[in-house]
Amino acid sequence: MSQLRQLLDRIETGGDGYQIRVEPRELDSAVFDAALRRGLRAAEEGGADEAGPLLEAALDLWRGNALQDTPLDGDLALAHTHLDEQRLACFEELMKVRLAQGRHTEVLHQLNSVIGAHHPLREQLWILRMTALSREGRCAEALNAYQDIRSRLVDELGVDPSPALRKLHGRILARSPELCPVPGEYPSPRGRRSGTPQQLPIDVPALHGREEQVGLISAHLTTRGASAPPIVSVEGCPGVGKSALAVHVAHRIAGTFPDGRLYVDLHGVSAVAEPLTPHAVLTRFLRAFDVDEAPADAEEAASLLRTALSGKRVLIVLDDAASVEQVLPLLPSEPACAVLVTARQNLTSLRPSLRVRLSVLAPEPAVSMLTRTVGEDPLPPGSPTARRLARLVGHLPAALQAVADRLLPHPAGYADHLLSRLSDVRCRLDVLRTGGLSVADRIGASLTALRHGGQAAAAEAFCRLGGAHGAAFTLQEAAELLGGSVENADRTLELLLNANLVDYAGPGRYEMHELIRLYAREQYARRSSTAEGAARGERSPAGRLLAPEHTLHAAAGLLSTHRVS
């Protein structure tokens, strides 16, 4: 095992065993889930032509059955069921899209194969099959298909067809016009008038401690008379609330932009999705203005968008930008438009007309956010526990929301228990995992973005800085931790400053937010533990292999039959 760990530096010691450190974008299940969600979102927005390729790409990630050749029991069995259901849902949605495109024969061929070989009793597949048959003008065969599945359900399961299946049967009998052989499930983008684009996500119910920024940004974006559109960039560390602020401001000033509000999550620093290409965003924006087919050339598409926006007053929100290069092709030239960009790294070279660096909340707004979110039962007004909870998570909005999520399901008194757990720095980040994207996930995504952006050395330096004695450190101390010169340390810290993972605290001094420091400390400890274990030549039975992903059970099986010497 020690020799294997030397070859694969991602195998780390953890507890009494080992685990494999995997980046989110390297997990096939996470990549598939993100691709599926993008496809479903495109389908919901009515774009069959856009949804089809996205769903196909998601299915193309599969090379066999989930957890193939892995013994399934307990949690693994549940994971297998979930993955299989997600794959089926993706396939069914793709069949709906192809029906909308009029590809009935192709749909029938694929459905017949899947139903016959794998899922003879899955009613949704039979609904799609009957729909395809009827749209092909083969209504008699569609009615026979209903009798076939009805007999199977009664004979094998002792149940009648579902209401949805019975309703479809009735519509076919009545020769419903909706089942004639034309696209119907999704409106085709071609020839469709979309009206005024209104793409903003739902507004946050309350935004605490950001009144000054809201007023400043709102005033800047609605100021007229300049020769170029106003561009505001909102930058800051992971979890500081950039997206919430941008969406809130956009809703506040929406009435000033009667010709539309465009929004896109660029996935610049995402734990599960690749950053969107400018061309993909241009295609989406052009479709909002009834341009059915975007030019294949990105520069031509950008020029076409500028033309479409000419003479219009449109607000464009570009959330979570990866880089200036990703943003530049999306900018309008029409002065009556306005652009609001959020990013974790500094976008200085974008030369925005207003740049806002968002910091953590002040103590009072942080406590207010916490108490108003959870109500008076878990945290009565003026509770000293609320102040201590807010202080322990460094007044970071994402962490405060995680604390609130922990408190909400529990009665009064649980807050003291949660306070006790958060007081232990060894488990603080784990306590802040409440489902969805955790604080640790957000920080880890920033490191992944550095690695994928050609700054792997900076990401490694961040982990080494976890060896500092406290949240603050000097340039000289950083150089010693990084094992290089002061000049090299200064250049590296500049990269981390730009990524908002480190803060400048004065001449020759730097500091990290407490939760970011804890994450760096964990990474430092893992690397130190791995190095020490390798030096001792430790070995461990394959059965002690620990990992966050179920597929590592297969790795354990391989290790148990092939000894590493």
Coordinates of C-alpha atoms in Angstrom, one line a residue:
M1 CA 0.0 0.0 0.0
S2 CA 2.8 2.4 0.8
Q3 CA 4.3 1.9 -2.7
L4 CA 0.9 2.4 -4.3
R5 CA 0.4 5.6 -2.3
Q6 CA 3.8 6.9 -3.6
L7 CA 2.6 6.3 -7.1
L8 CA -0.9 7.7 -6.5
D9 CA -0.5 10.7 -4.2
R10 CA -4.2 11.1 -3.9
I11 CA -4.4 8.1 -1.6
E12 CA -4.4 9.6 1.9
T13 CA -4.6 8.3 5.4
G14 CA -7.9 9.1 7.1
G15 CA -8.9 7.8 10.5
D16 CA -7.9 4.2 10.8
G17 CA -7.7 3.5 7.0
Y18 CA -7.2 5.1 3.6
Q19 CA -9.3 7.3 1.3
I20 CA -8.8 8.5 -2.2
R21 CA -8.9 12.2 -2.8
V22 CA -11.0 12.8 -5.9
E23 CA -11.9 16.2 -7.6
P24 CA -15.7 16.7 -8.1
R25 CA -15.4 16.9 -11.8
E26 CA -13.5 13.6 -11.9
L27 CA -16.5 11.7 -10.3
D28 CA -18.5 10.2 -13.2
S29 CA -21.7 10.2 -11.1
A30 CA -21.3 13.9 -10.3
V31 CA -20.5 14.8 -13.9
F32 CA -23.6 12.8 -15.1
D33 CA -25.8 14.5 -12.5
A34 CA -24.7 17.9 -13.6
A35 CA -25.2 17.1 -17.3
L36 CA -28.7 15.7 -16.6
R37 CA -29.7 18.8 -14.7
R38 CA -28.6 21.0 -17.6
G39 CA -30.6 18.9 -20.0
L40 CA -33.7 18.9 -17.9
R41 CA -33.4 22.7 -17.4
A42 CA -33.2 23.2 -21.2
A43 CA -36.2 20.9 -21.7
E44 CA -38.2 22.9 -19.1
E45 CA -37.4 26.1 -20.9
G46 CA -38.9 24.7 -24.1
G47 CA -35.9 24.1 -26.2
A48 CA -36.0 20.6 -27.6
D49 CA -33.1 21.3 -30.0
E50 CA -30.9 22.4 -27.0
A51 CA -32.0 19.7 -24.6
G52 CA -31.4 16.8 -27.0
P53 CA -27.6 17.1 -27.3
L54 CA -27.3 17.8 -23.5
L55 CA -29.2 14.6 -22.6
E56 CA -27.4 12.6 -25.2
A57 CA -24.1 13.7 -23.7
A58 CA -25.2 12.7 -20.3
L59 CA -26.1 9.2 -21.4
D60 CA -22.9 8.9 -23.4
L61 CA -21.0 9.0 -20.0
W62 CA -22.3 5.5 -19.2
R63 CA -20.2 2.5 -20.2
G64 CA -22.1 -0.2 -18.5
N65 CA -24.3 -0.7 -15.5
A66 CA -23.9 1.3 -12.3
L67 CA -21.4 -0.3 -9.9
Q68 CA -20.8 -3.1 -12.3
D69 CA -19.0 -6.2 -10.9
T70 CA -19.5 -4.8 -7.3
P71 CA -21.3 -6.8 -4.6
L72 CA -24.5 -4.8 -3.8
D73 CA -25.7 -4.6 -0.3
G74 CA -26.8 -2.0 2.2
D75 CA -25.9 1.5 1.1
L76 CA -24.4 0.3 -2.2
A77 CA -27.7 -1.3 -3.2
L78 CA -29.5 2.0 -2.5
A79 CA -26.8 3.9 -4.5
H80 CA -27.2 1.5 -7.4
T81 CA -31.0 2.0 -7.4
H82 CA -30.6 5.7 -7.4
L83 CA -28.1 5.8 -10.2
D84 CA -30.2 3.4 -12.3
E85 CA -33.3 5.5 -11.8
Q86 CA -31.4 8.7 -12.8
R87 CA -30.2 7.0 -16.0
L88 CA -33.7 5.9 -16.8
A89 CA -35.1 9.4 -16.2
C90 CA -32.5 10.8 -18.5
F91 CA -33.4 8.2 -21.2
E92 CA -37.1 8.9 -20.9
E93 CA -36.6 12.7 -21.1
L94 CA -34.5 12.2 -24.2
M95 CA -37.3 10.1 -25.8
K96 CA -39.7 13.0 -25.0
V97 CA -37.4 15.4 -26.7
R98 CA -37.1 13.2 -29.8
L99 CA -40.9 12.8 -30.0
A100 CA -41.1 16.6 -29.9
Q101 CA -38.7 16.7 -32.9
G102 CA -40.9 14.2 -34.8
R103 CA -38.3 11.4 -34.6
H104 CA -41.0 8.8 -33.9
T105 CA -39.5 5.8 -35.7
E106 CA -36.1 6.3 -33.9
V107 CA -37.9 6.5 -30.6
L108 CA -39.9 3.3 -31.2
H109 CA -36.7 1.4 -32.1
Q110 CA -35.0 2.5 -28.9
L111 CA -38.0 2.0 -26.7
N112 CA -38.7 -1.5 -28.0
S113 CA -35.1 -2.5 -27.2
V114 CA -35.2 -1.1 -23.7
I115 CA -38.6 -2.4 -22.8
G116 CA -38.0 -5.9 -24.2
A117 CA -34.5 -6.3 -22.6
H118 CA -34.6 -4.5 -19.3
H119 CA -37.9 -2.8 -18.2
P120 CA -41.0 -4.7 -19.5
L121 CA -43.2 -3.3 -16.7
R122 CA -42.1 0.4 -16.5
E123 CA -45.2 2.3 -17.4
Q124 CA -43.5 5.5 -18.4
L125 CA -41.7 3.7 -21.2
W126 CA -45.0 2.2 -22.4
I127 CA -46.6 5.7 -22.4
L128 CA -43.8 6.9 -24.6
R129 CA -44.2 3.9 -26.9
M130 CA -47.9 4.4 -27.3
T131 CA -47.4 8.1 -27.9
A132 CA -44.9 7.4 -30.7
L133 CA -47.1 4.8 -32.3
S134 CA -50.1 7.1 -32.3
R135 CA -48.1 9.9 -33.8
E136 CA -46.9 7.5 -36.5
G137 CA -50.5 7.0 -37.4
R138 CA -50.4 3.5 -36.0
C139 CA -53.3 4.0 -33.5
A140 CA -54.4 0.3 -33.6
E141 CA -50.9 -0.8 -32.6
A142 CA -50.9 1.8 -29.8
L143 CA -54.2 0.4 -28.5
N144 CA -52.8 -3.1 -28.7
A145 CA -49.7 -1.9 -26.7
Y146 CA -52.0 -0.7 -24.0
Q147 CA -53.7 -4.2 -23.8
D148 CA -50.3 -5.8 -23.7
I149 CA -49.0 -3.8 -20.7
R150 CA -52.3 -4.0 -18.9
S151 CA -52.3 -7.8 -19.1
R152 CA -48.7 -7.9 -17.9
L153 CA -49.4 -5.6 -14.9
V154 CA -52.5 -7.6 -13.9
D155 CA -50.9 -11.1 -14.4
E156 CA -47.5 -10.4 -12.9
L157 CA -48.2 -7.7 -10.3
G158 CA -51.9 -7.9 -9.7
V159 CA -52.4 -4.1 -10.3
D160 CA -54.2 -2.0 -12.9
P161 CA -52.5 0.5 -15.2
S162 CA -51.7 3.9 -13.7
P163 CA -54.1 6.8 -14.2
A164 CA -51.6 8.4 -16.6
L165 CA -51.6 5.3 -18.8
R166 CA -55.4 4.9 -18.7
K167 CA -55.8 8.6 -19.6
L168 CA -53.4 8.2 -22.6
H169 CA -55.5 5.1 -23.7
G170 CA -58.6 7.2 -23.6
R171 CA -57.0 10.0 -25.6
I172 CA -55.9 7.6 -28.3
L173 CA -59.4 6.1 -28.5
A174 CA -60.8 9.6 -28.9
R175 CA -58.3 10.5 -31.6
S176 CA -57.0 13.5 -29.6
P177 CA -55.5 16.1 -31.9
E178 CA -52.5 16.3 -29.5
L179 CA -51.5 12.9 -30.6
C180 CA -51.3 13.6 -34.3
P181 CA -47.8 13.1 -35.8
V182 CA -46.4 16.6 -35.1
P183 CA -44.1 17.9 -32.3
G184 CA -46.1 18.5 -29.1
E185 CA -44.3 17.8 -25.9
Y186 CA -42.0 20.8 -26.3
P187 CA -42.6 23.9 -28.3
S188 CA -40.1 24.1 -31.1
P189 CA -37.8 27.2 -30.8
R190 CA -38.2 27.8 -34.6
G191 CA -40.9 30.4 -35.2
R192 CA -41.7 30.8 -31.5
R193 CA -42.0 34.3 -30.1
S194 CA -40.5 34.3 -26.7
G195 CA -41.7 37.8 -25.7
T196 CA -39.5 39.7 -23.2
P197 CA -36.8 37.5 -21.7
Q198 CA -37.2 37.2 -17.9
Q199 CA -34.6 34.8 -16.9
L200 CA -33.8 35.9 -13.3
P201 CA -33.8 33.2 -10.6
I202 CA -36.1 33.7 -7.7
D203 CA -35.1 36.5 -5.4
V204 CA -33.7 35.9 -1.9
P205 CA -36.4 36.6 0.7
A206 CA -34.1 38.9 2.8
L207 CA -30.6 40.2 2.3
H208 CA -29.0 41.2 5.6
G209 CA -26.2 43.7 6.0
R210 CA -25.8 44.5 2.2
E211 CA -27.9 47.7 2.1
E212 CA -25.0 49.9 1.1
Q213 CA -23.8 47.6 -1.7
V214 CA -27.4 47.2 -3.0
G215 CA -27.9 50.9 -3.2
L216 CA -24.5 51.5 -4.8
I217 CA -24.8 48.9 -7.5
S218 CA -28.4 49.7 -8.2
A219 CA -27.6 53.4 -8.7
H220 CA -24.6 52.6 -11.0
L221 CA -26.5 50.2 -13.2
T222 CA -29.4 52.5 -13.8
T223 CA -27.3 55.6 -14.5
R224 CA -27.7 56.8 -18.1
G225 CA -25.9 59.1 -20.4
A226 CA -22.6 57.3 -20.7
S227 CA -21.2 56.2 -24.1
A228 CA -20.8 52.6 -22.9
P229 CA -23.0 50.3 -20.9
P230 CA -22.3 50.2 -17.1
I231 CA -20.5 47.0 -16.0
V232 CA -20.4 46.1 -12.3
S233 CA -18.3 43.2 -11.0
V234 CA -18.9 41.7 -7.6
E235 CA -16.0 39.6 -6.3
G236 CA -15.2 37.8 -3.0
C237 CA -14.3 34.6 -1.3
P238 CA -16.4 31.3 -1.5
G239 CA -19.7 31.6 0.3
V240 CA -19.7 35.3 0.8
G241 CA -23.0 35.8 -0.9
K242 CA -22.1 37.2 -4.4
S243 CA -24.9 35.5 -6.3
A244 CA -27.6 36.3 -3.8
L245 CA -26.6 40.0 -3.9
A246 CA -26.5 40.1 -7.7
V247 CA -29.9 38.4 -8.0
H248 CA -31.4 40.7 -5.4
V249 CA -30.1 43.8 -7.1
A250 CA -31.3 42.5 -10.5
H251 CA -34.9 42.1 -9.2
R252 CA -34.8 45.5 -7.5
I253 CA -33.9 47.3 -10.8
A254 CA -35.7 45.0 -13.2
G255 CA -38.4 47.6 -14.1
T256 CA -35.6 49.9 -15.5
F257 CA -34.9 47.3 -18.2
P258 CA -38.2 46.8 -20.0
D259 CA -36.7 44.9 -22.9
G260 CA -35.5 41.9 -20.8
R261 CA -33.4 40.5 -18.1
L262 CA -30.9 37.8 -19.1
Y263 CA -29.3 35.5 -16.6
V264 CA -26.8 32.7 -16.8
D265 CA -24.8 30.7 -14.3
L266 CA -21.4 30.4 -16.0
H267 CA -20.2 27.6 -13.6
G268 CA -16.8 29.4 -13.4
V269 CA -16.0 27.7 -10.1
S270 CA -18.4 24.8 -9.9
A271 CA -18.0 21.6 -7.8
V272 CA -19.8 19.5 -10.4
A273 CA -20.0 21.3 -13.8
E274 CA -17.5 22.6 -16.4
P275 CA -17.5 26.3 -17.1
L276 CA -19.8 27.2 -19.9
T277 CA -18.2 28.3 -23.1
P278 CA -19.0 31.8 -24.4
H279 CA -20.6 30.3 -27.5
A280 CA -23.0 28.2 -25.4
V281 CA -24.1 31.3 -23.6
L282 CA -24.4 33.3 -26.8
T283 CA -26.6 30.6 -28.2
R284 CA -28.9 30.7 -25.2
F285 CA -29.1 34.5 -25.2
L286 CA -29.7 34.7 -28.9
R287 CA -32.6 32.2 -28.6
A288 CA -34.2 34.5 -26.0
F289 CA -34.4 37.1 -28.8
D290 CA -35.8 34.6 -31.3
V291 CA -32.6 33.9 -33.2
D292 CA -33.2 30.2 -33.9
E293 CA -29.7 29.2 -34.9
A294 CA -26.6 30.9 -33.6
P295 CA -23.6 31.1 -36.0
A296 CA -21.0 28.4 -35.3
D297 CA -18.3 31.0 -35.1
A298 CA -18.1 32.6 -31.6
E299 CA -17.1 36.0 -32.8
E300 CA -19.9 36.1 -35.3
A301 CA -22.4 35.0 -32.6
A302 CA -21.1 37.7 -30.3
S303 CA -21.6 40.3 -33.1
L304 CA -25.1 39.0 -33.7
L305 CA -26.0 39.4 -30.0
R306 CA -24.7 42.9 -30.0
T307 CA -27.0 43.6 -33.0
A308 CA -30.0 42.0 -31.3
L309 CA -29.4 44.2 -28.2
S310 CA -29.0 47.4 -30.2
G311 CA -31.6 50.0 -29.2
K312 CA -32.8 47.9 -26.3
R313 CA -32.6 48.3 -22.5
V314 CA -31.6 44.9 -21.2
L315 CA -30.0 43.8 -18.0
I316 CA -27.5 41.0 -18.2
V317 CA -26.4 39.0 -15.1
L318 CA -23.4 36.8 -15.6
D319 CA -23.1 34.7 -12.4
D320 CA -19.9 32.9 -11.3
A321 CA -17.5 33.9 -14.1
A322 CA -14.4 31.8 -14.6
S323 CA -12.3 34.5 -16.2
V324 CA -12.3 37.7 -18.2
E325 CA -12.0 35.7 -21.4
Q326 CA -15.3 33.9 -20.6
V327 CA -17.1 37.3 -20.1
L328 CA -15.8 39.5 -22.8
P329 CA -17.7 38.0 -25.8
L330 CA -21.0 38.3 -23.8
L331 CA -20.8 42.1 -23.3
P332 CA -23.2 44.4 -25.2
S333 CA -22.2 47.6 -26.9
E334 CA -25.6 49.3 -26.4
P335 CA -25.2 52.0 -23.7
A336 CA -28.8 51.5 -22.5
C337 CA -27.9 47.9 -21.5
A338 CA -26.2 47.0 -18.2
V339 CA -24.1 44.1 -17.0
L340 CA -23.7 42.6 -13.5
V341 CA -20.9 40.0 -13.1
T342 CA -20.0 37.9 -10.1
A343 CA -16.7 36.0 -9.7
R344 CA -14.5 34.5 -7.0
Q345 CA -11.4 35.8 -8.6
N346 CA -10.6 39.4 -9.2
L347 CA -11.7 40.7 -12.7
T348 CA -9.5 43.7 -12.8
S349 CA -8.5 43.3 -16.4
L350 CA -12.2 43.4 -17.3
R351 CA -12.1 47.1 -16.4
P352 CA -15.6 47.3 -14.9
S353 CA -17.0 50.7 -14.3
L354 CA -17.7 49.7 -10.7
R355 CA -15.9 46.9 -8.8
V356 CA -17.3 45.7 -5.5
R357 CA -15.3 43.4 -3.3
L358 CA -17.7 41.6 -1.0
S359 CA -16.5 40.9 2.6
V360 CA -18.1 38.8 5.3
L361 CA -21.0 40.3 7.2
A362 CA -20.5 42.6 10.2
P363 CA -21.4 40.9 13.5
E364 CA -24.9 42.5 13.9
P365 CA -26.2 41.7 10.4
A366 CA -24.8 38.2 10.8
V367 CA -26.7 37.6 14.0
S368 CA -29.8 39.1 12.4
M369 CA -29.6 36.8 9.4
L370 CA -29.3 33.8 11.7
T371 CA -32.1 34.7 14.1
R372 CA -34.6 35.8 11.5
T373 CA -34.0 32.7 9.4
V374 CA -34.6 30.2 12.2
G375 CA -37.2 32.2 14.2
E376 CA -37.5 32.7 18.0
D377 CA -37.9 29.1 19.0
P378 CA -34.3 27.9 18.5
L379 CA -32.7 31.3 19.0
P380 CA -34.6 33.9 21.1
P381 CA -33.9 37.6 20.3
G382 CA -30.8 38.8 22.0
S383 CA -29.5 35.2 22.6
P384 CA -25.8 35.2 23.3
T385 CA -25.7 31.7 21.6
A386 CA -26.6 33.3 18.3
R387 CA -23.6 35.7 18.6
R388 CA -21.3 32.8 19.4
L389 CA -22.6 30.7 16.6
A390 CA -22.1 33.5 14.1
R391 CA -18.6 34.2 15.4
L392 CA -17.6 30.6 15.1
V393 CA -18.4 30.5 11.4
G394 CA -16.7 33.8 10.8
H395 CA -19.9 35.7 9.8
L396 CA -19.8 34.0 6.4
P397 CA -23.3 34.0 4.8
A398 CA -23.1 30.4 3.4
A399 CA -22.0 29.1 6.8
L400 CA -24.7 31.1 8.6
Q401 CA -27.2 29.5 6.3
A402 CA -25.8 26.1 7.1
V403 CA -26.1 26.8 10.8
A404 CA -29.7 27.8 10.2
D405 CA -30.4 24.7 8.3
R406 CA -29.1 22.7 11.2
L407 CA -31.2 24.5 13.7
L408 CA -34.6 24.7 11.9
P409 CA -35.7 21.1 12.4
H410 CA -34.9 21.0 16.1
P411 CA -36.5 22.5 19.2
A412 CA -35.1 25.0 21.7
G413 CA -32.0 23.8 23.4
Y414 CA -30.4 22.2 20.3
A415 CA -28.6 25.5 19.6
D416 CA -26.3 24.8 22.6
H417 CA -25.6 21.3 21.3
L418 CA -24.7 22.8 17.9
L419 CA -22.5 25.4 19.6
S420 CA -20.6 22.7 21.4
R421 CA -19.9 20.8 18.1
L422 CA -18.9 23.9 16.2
S423 CA -16.5 24.9 19.0
D424 CA -14.4 21.8 18.1
V425 CA -12.3 23.0 15.2
R426 CA -11.7 19.3 14.2
C427 CA -15.3 18.9 13.1
R428 CA -16.5 22.4 12.3
L429 CA -16.4 22.0 8.6
D430 CA -18.2 18.6 8.8
V431 CA -20.9 20.2 11.0
L432 CA -21.5 22.7 8.2
R433 CA -22.4 20.0 5.7
T434 CA -26.2 20.1 5.5
G435 CA -26.9 18.8 2.0
G436 CA -26.4 20.5 -1.3
L437 CA -23.1 22.5 -1.6
S438 CA -21.3 22.7 1.7
V439 CA -18.8 25.4 2.7
A440 CA -16.0 22.9 2.3
D441 CA -17.2 22.0 -1.2
R442 CA -17.2 25.7 -2.2
I443 CA -13.6 26.1 -1.0
G444 CA -12.5 22.9 -2.7
A445 CA -14.1 24.1 -6.0
S446 CA -11.8 27.1 -5.9
L447 CA -8.8 24.9 -5.6
T448 CA -10.0 22.8 -8.5
A449 CA -10.5 25.9 -10.6
L450 CA -6.9 26.9 -9.8
R451 CA -5.6 23.5 -10.9
H452 CA -7.7 23.4 -14.1
G453 CA -6.6 27.0 -14.8
G454 CA -2.9 26.1 -14.9
Q455 CA -2.2 27.2 -11.4
A456 CA -1.7 23.8 -9.7
A457 CA 1.3 25.2 -7.8
A458 CA -0.8 27.9 -6.2
A459 CA -3.4 25.3 -5.1
E460 CA -0.7 23.2 -3.6
A461 CA 0.8 26.3 -1.9
F462 CA -2.7 27.0 -0.4
C463 CA -2.7 23.6 1.2
R464 CA 0.8 24.1 2.6
L465 CA -0.2 27.4 4.2
G466 CA -2.5 25.3 6.3
G467 CA 0.6 24.6 8.4
A468 CA 0.6 28.2 9.7
H469 CA 0.1 28.6 13.4
G470 CA -2.9 30.9 13.0
A471 CA -5.1 32.7 10.6
A472 CA -2.5 35.4 10.1
F473 CA 1.1 34.9 8.8
T474 CA 3.9 36.9 7.5
L475 CA 5.5 36.8 4.0
Q476 CA 8.6 35.2 5.6
E477 CA 6.6 32.5 7.3
A478 CA 4.8 31.8 4.1
A479 CA 8.2 31.4 2.3
E480 CA 9.3 28.9 5.0
L481 CA 6.1 26.9 4.6
L482 CA 6.3 26.8 0.9
G483 CA 10.0 25.9 0.9
G484 CA 11.2 28.6 -1.4
S485 CA 12.3 32.2 -1.6
V486 CA 10.4 35.2 -0.4
E487 CA 10.1 36.4 -4.0
N488 CA 8.5 33.1 -5.0
A489 CA 6.2 33.2 -2.0
D490 CA 5.1 36.8 -2.9
R491 CA 4.2 35.7 -6.4
T492 CA 2.2 32.7 -5.2
L493 CA 0.4 34.8 -2.6
E494 CA -0.6 37.2 -5.3
L495 CA -2.4 34.4 -7.1
L496 CA -4.2 33.4 -3.9
L497 CA -5.1 37.0 -3.3
N498 CA -6.6 37.2 -6.8
A499 CA -8.6 34.0 -6.1
N500 CA -9.8 35.5 -2.8
L501 CA -8.5 32.6 -0.8
V502 CA -6.1 34.8 1.1
D503 CA -6.5 38.4 2.3
Y504 CA -3.9 41.2 2.5
A505 CA -3.5 42.3 6.1
G506 CA -0.8 45.0 5.8
P507 CA 2.8 45.3 4.6
G508 CA 4.3 41.8 4.6
R509 CA 1.2 40.3 6.4
Y510 CA -1.6 38.1 5.2
E511 CA -4.5 36.2 6.7
M512 CA -7.2 33.7 5.8
H513 CA -10.9 33.6 6.8
E514 CA -11.3 31.1 9.7
L515 CA -13.2 28.5 7.7
I516 CA -10.9 28.8 4.7
R517 CA -7.9 28.3 7.1
L518 CA -9.5 25.2 8.6
Y519 CA -9.9 23.8 5.1
A520 CA -6.3 24.5 4.3
R521 CA -5.3 23.0 7.7
E522 CA -7.2 19.8 6.9
Q523 CA -5.4 19.6 3.5
Y524 CA -2.1 20.2 5.2
A525 CA -2.7 17.5 7.8
R526 CA -3.7 15.0 5.2
R527 CA -0.6 15.5 3.1
S528 CA 1.6 15.4 6.2
S529 CA -0.1 12.2 7.4
T530 CA 0.3 10.6 3.9
A531 CA 4.0 11.6 3.8
E532 CA 4.6 10.2 7.3
G533 CA 2.8 7.0 6.5
A534 CA 4.8 6.5 3.3
A535 CA 8.0 7.1 5.2
R536 CA 7.1 4.4 7.7
G537 CA 6.3 2.0 5.0
E538 CA 2.8 1.4 6.4
R539 CA 0.6 -1.4 5.0
S540 CA -3.1 -1.9 5.5
P541 CA -5.5 -4.7 4.5
A542 CA -7.5 -3.8 1.5
G543 CA -10.6 -4.1 3.6
R544 CA -9.6 -0.9 5.5
L545 CA -9.7 1.2 2.3
L546 CA -12.0 4.2 3.0
A547 CA -13.4 6.4 0.3
P548 CA -16.2 8.8 -0.3
E549 CA -17.5 7.1 -3.4
H550 CA -19.2 3.6 -3.5
T551 CA -17.2 2.6 -6.6
L552 CA -14.1 2.3 -4.4
H553 CA -15.5 -1.0 -3.1
A554 CA -14.6 -2.4 -6.5
A555 CA -11.0 -1.1 -5.9
A556 CA -11.0 -2.9 -2.5
G557 CA -12.0 -6.1 -4.3
L558 CA -9.1 -5.7 -6.7
L559 CA -6.6 -5.0 -4.0
S560 CA -7.7 -8.1 -2.1
T561 CA -6.9 -10.4 -5.0
H562 CA -3.8 -8.6 -6.4
R563 CA -1.2 -7.8 -3.7
V564 CA 0.9 -4.8 -4.2
S565 CA 4.5 -5.8 -3.4

